[in-house]
Short mmCIF file of N, CA and C in Angstrom, two decimals:
data_model
loop_
_atom_site.label_atom_id
_atom_site.label_comp_id
_atom_site.label_asym_id
_atom_site.label_seq_id
_atom_site.Cartn_x
_atom_site.Cartn_y
_atom_site.Cartn_z
N MET B 1 216.52 338.06 49.64
CA MET B 1 216.87 338.82 50.79
C MET B 1 217.84 337.89 51.72
N VAL B 2 218.89 338.45 51.93
CA VAL B 2 219.95 337.84 52.74
C VAL B 2 219.48 337.71 54.26
N SER B 3 219.69 336.77 54.98
CA SER B 3 219.28 336.68 56.45
C SER B 3 220.48 336.56 57.25
N ILE B 4 220.95 337.53 58.06
CA ILE B 4 221.78 337.36 58.88
C ILE B 4 221.57 337.33 60.35
N LYS B 5 222.19 336.43 60.92
CA LYS B 5 221.86 336.33 62.31
C LYS B 5 223.16 336.31 63.11
N ILE B 6 223.24 337.21 64.32
CA ILE B 6 224.43 337.41 65.16
C ILE B 6 224.18 336.77 66.33
N CYS B 7 224.91 335.77 66.77
CA CYS B 7 224.65 335.21 68.33
C CYS B 7 225.01 336.21 69.17
N ASN B 8 224.01 336.34 70.15
CA ASN B 8 224.49 337.23 71.34
C ASN B 8 224.34 336.16 72.67
N GLY B 9 224.68 334.90 72.50
CA GLY B 9 224.84 334.06 73.70
C GLY B 9 226.06 334.56 74.45
N THR B 10 226.17 334.14 75.82
CA THR B 10 227.24 334.52 76.60
C THR B 10 228.50 334.59 76.09
N SER B 11 229.00 333.45 75.51
CA SER B 11 230.40 333.26 75.04
C SER B 11 230.39 334.23 73.77
N CYS B 12 229.52 334.35 72.81
CA CYS B 12 229.78 335.46 71.77
C CYS B 12 229.77 336.78 72.25
N TYR B 13 228.73 337.01 73.05
CA TYR B 13 228.84 338.49 73.47
C TYR B 13 230.15 338.90 74.31
N LEU B 14 230.73 337.85 74.98
CA LEU B 14 231.89 338.51 75.58
C LEU B 14 233.07 338.30 74.54
N LYS B 15 233.07 337.75 73.42
CA LYS B 15 233.76 337.81 72.31
C LYS B 15 233.56 339.03 71.45
N GLY B 16 232.51 339.82 71.85
CA GLY B 16 232.35 341.12 70.97
C GLY B 16 231.07 341.17 70.08
N ALA B 17 230.19 340.36 70.27
CA ALA B 17 229.20 340.20 69.30
C ALA B 17 228.43 341.39 69.28
N TYR B 18 228.24 342.36 70.22
CA TYR B 18 227.48 343.58 70.19
C TYR B 18 228.55 344.35 69.15
N ASN B 19 229.66 344.39 69.07
CA ASN B 19 230.49 345.26 68.45
C ASN B 19 230.15 344.92 66.75
N VAL B 20 230.07 343.46 66.66
CA VAL B 20 229.97 343.23 65.35
C VAL B 20 228.59 343.57 64.86
N LEU B 21 227.66 343.28 65.50
CA LEU B 21 226.30 343.79 65.44
C LEU B 21 226.21 345.19 65.11
N GLN B 22 226.73 346.07 65.76
CA GLN B 22 226.75 347.53 65.65
C GLN B 22 227.52 347.95 64.22
N TYR B 23 228.37 347.36 64.12
CA TYR B 23 229.32 347.34 62.74
C TYR B 23 228.32 346.90 61.47
N PHE B 24 227.76 345.76 61.61
CA PHE B 24 226.71 345.44 60.39
C PHE B 24 225.63 346.39 60.44
N GLN B 25 225.04 346.70 61.58
CA GLN B 25 223.87 347.71 61.45
C GLN B 25 224.46 349.11 60.76
N HIS B 26 225.36 349.47 61.18
CA HIS B 26 225.98 350.82 60.66
C HIS B 26 226.25 350.71 59.02
N GLU B 27 226.79 349.47 58.52
CA GLU B 27 227.08 349.38 57.19
C GLU B 27 226.02 348.99 56.53
N ILE B 28 224.89 348.55 56.91
CA ILE B 28 223.54 348.29 56.38
C ILE B 28 222.83 349.53 56.24
N GLU B 29 222.80 350.48 57.07
CA GLU B 29 222.27 351.82 57.12
C GLU B 29 223.06 352.75 56.05
N ALA B 30 224.31 352.67 55.97
CA ALA B 30 225.37 353.60 55.27
C ALA B 30 225.11 353.31 53.97
N ARG B 31 224.88 352.08 53.69
CA ARG B 31 224.73 351.63 52.06
C ARG B 31 223.20 351.33 51.73
N GLY B 32 222.24 351.74 52.58
CA GLY B 32 221.19 351.62 52.00
C GLY B 32 220.54 350.18 51.79
N LEU B 33 220.98 349.27 52.44
CA LEU B 33 220.75 347.79 52.14
C LEU B 33 219.54 347.16 52.93
N HIS B 34 218.58 348.10 53.53
CA HIS B 34 217.60 347.45 54.38
C HIS B 34 216.66 346.59 53.55
N ASP B 35 216.57 346.75 52.33
CA ASP B 35 215.78 345.72 51.50
C ASP B 35 216.60 344.61 50.96
N LYS B 36 217.82 344.69 51.23
CA LYS B 36 218.52 343.30 50.67
C LYS B 36 219.21 342.46 51.93
N ILE B 37 219.15 343.20 53.17
CA ILE B 37 219.77 342.13 54.36
C ILE B 37 218.48 342.45 55.53
N ASN B 38 218.42 341.35 56.08
CA ASN B 38 217.60 341.23 57.11
C ASN B 38 218.65 340.92 58.38
N LEU B 39 218.92 341.69 59.19
CA LEU B 39 219.91 341.56 60.41
C LEU B 39 219.16 341.36 61.54
N THR B 40 219.44 340.24 62.34
CA THR B 40 218.87 340.13 63.63
C THR B 40 219.92 339.25 64.73
N GLY B 41 219.45 339.59 65.99
CA GLY B 41 220.21 338.75 66.88
C GLY B 41 219.77 337.48 67.08
N SER B 42 220.66 336.49 67.71
CA SER B 42 219.97 335.14 68.02
C SER B 42 220.69 334.51 69.12
N PHE B 43 219.86 333.62 69.76
CA PHE B 43 220.50 332.90 71.00
C PHE B 43 221.63 332.00 70.48
N CYS B 44 222.25 331.24 71.26
CA CYS B 44 223.26 330.25 71.02
C CYS B 44 223.06 329.66 69.41
N LEU B 45 224.09 329.86 68.67
CA LEU B 45 224.21 328.97 67.44
C LEU B 45 225.14 327.93 67.49
N GLY B 46 225.51 327.37 68.57
CA GLY B 46 226.38 326.08 68.81
C GLY B 46 227.44 326.34 68.32
N ASN B 47 228.24 327.20 68.11
CA ASN B 47 229.49 327.49 67.55
C ASN B 47 230.31 328.33 68.73
N CYS B 48 230.20 328.07 69.92
CA CYS B 48 230.63 328.81 71.02
C CYS B 48 232.05 328.89 71.19
N GLU B 49 233.03 327.83 70.65
CA GLU B 49 234.27 327.85 70.97
C GLU B 49 235.03 328.43 69.81
N HIS B 50 234.35 329.00 69.01
CA HIS B 50 234.89 329.83 67.83
C HIS B 50 234.49 331.40 67.59
N GLY B 51 233.63 331.65 68.56
CA GLY B 51 233.16 333.05 68.93
C GLY B 51 232.84 334.02 67.64
N VAL B 52 232.45 335.09 67.78
CA VAL B 52 231.19 335.50 67.59
C VAL B 52 230.82 334.83 66.32
N SER B 53 229.63 334.15 66.63
CA SER B 53 229.08 333.24 65.38
C SER B 53 228.17 334.13 64.65
N VAL B 54 228.04 334.00 63.40
CA VAL B 54 227.26 334.68 62.42
C VAL B 54 226.81 333.58 61.45
N ASP B 55 225.35 333.49 61.34
CA ASP B 55 224.54 332.71 60.50
C ASP B 55 224.14 333.50 59.48
N ILE B 56 224.53 333.08 58.15
CA ILE B 56 224.19 333.77 56.92
C ILE B 56 223.48 332.57 56.10
N ASP B 57 222.12 332.76 55.82
CA ASP B 57 221.29 331.87 55.12
C ASP B 57 221.55 330.43 55.41
N GLY B 58 221.82 330.24 56.69
CA GLY B 58 222.14 328.92 57.65
C GLY B 58 223.65 328.38 57.41
N LYS B 59 224.44 329.20 56.94
CA LYS B 59 225.83 328.86 57.05
C LYS B 59 226.34 329.56 58.30
N ILE B 60 227.27 329.05 59.10
CA ILE B 60 227.82 329.54 60.19
C ILE B 60 229.32 329.98 60.10
N TYR B 61 229.53 331.07 60.30
CA TYR B 61 230.81 331.68 60.37
C TYR B 61 231.35 332.20 61.70
N SER B 62 232.66 332.67 61.80
CA SER B 62 233.32 333.15 62.98
C SER B 62 233.75 334.29 62.57
N VAL B 63 233.37 335.43 63.29
CA VAL B 63 233.65 336.78 62.80
C VAL B 63 234.28 337.49 64.28
N ALA B 64 235.47 338.18 64.13
CA ALA B 64 235.90 338.84 65.41
C ALA B 64 235.53 340.17 65.25
N PRO B 65 235.23 341.33 66.05
CA PRO B 65 235.28 342.72 65.95
C PRO B 65 236.24 343.28 65.10
N GLU B 66 237.40 342.71 65.16
CA GLU B 66 238.64 343.20 64.40
C GLU B 66 238.52 342.66 62.89
N THR B 67 237.77 341.75 62.61
CA THR B 67 237.65 341.43 61.18
C THR B 67 236.21 341.55 60.33
N ALA B 68 235.45 342.38 61.35
CA ALA B 68 234.14 342.61 60.83
C ALA B 68 234.02 343.15 59.49
N HIS B 69 234.79 344.32 59.41
CA HIS B 69 234.96 345.13 58.11
C HIS B 69 235.31 344.20 56.90
N LYS B 70 236.23 343.43 57.02
CA LYS B 70 236.88 342.42 56.02
C LYS B 70 235.67 341.47 55.77
N PHE B 71 235.19 340.90 56.51
CA PHE B 71 233.88 339.83 56.50
C PHE B 71 232.80 340.49 55.69
N PHE B 72 232.42 341.74 56.04
CA PHE B 72 231.36 342.32 55.54
C PHE B 72 231.43 342.55 53.94
N GLU B 73 232.62 343.07 53.68
CA GLU B 73 233.26 343.38 52.33
C GLU B 73 233.32 342.02 51.39
N GLU B 74 233.85 341.06 52.07
CA GLU B 74 234.37 339.76 51.27
C GLU B 74 233.24 338.71 51.36
N THR B 75 232.23 338.75 52.35
CA THR B 75 231.33 337.47 52.47
C THR B 75 229.99 338.27 52.41
N VAL B 76 229.72 339.42 53.00
CA VAL B 76 228.19 339.71 52.71
C VAL B 76 228.10 340.67 51.46
N MET B 77 228.78 341.37 51.11
CA MET B 77 228.69 342.36 50.08
C MET B 77 228.49 341.48 48.85
N PRO B 78 229.33 340.42 48.54
CA PRO B 78 228.89 339.57 47.15
C PRO B 78 227.56 339.08 47.24
N LEU B 79 226.83 338.76 48.25
CA LEU B 79 225.76 338.02 48.42
C LEU B 79 224.49 339.06 48.15
N VAL B 80 224.70 340.44 48.17
CA VAL B 80 223.72 341.39 47.85
C VAL B 80 223.85 342.08 46.74
N LYS B 81 224.86 341.87 45.92
CA LYS B 81 225.00 342.56 44.70
C LYS B 81 224.38 341.82 43.52
#
């Protein structure tokens, strides 16, 4: 199972963490991936300057709301197939 944590600390929240979380939740539901992806929120991941921080199995990525779709397709989906 892939573990995804999205930072919801102040800096990431202001940069659109809620929108990234909502998009990921929607895609997981629409694709029936509940048994393959564990999506949670997280406090600060220590990557504040690069904004919305996303931890996937221990590796930190920076995702903007505008790039969430591309990130999900190119980074998340290959991990669950």
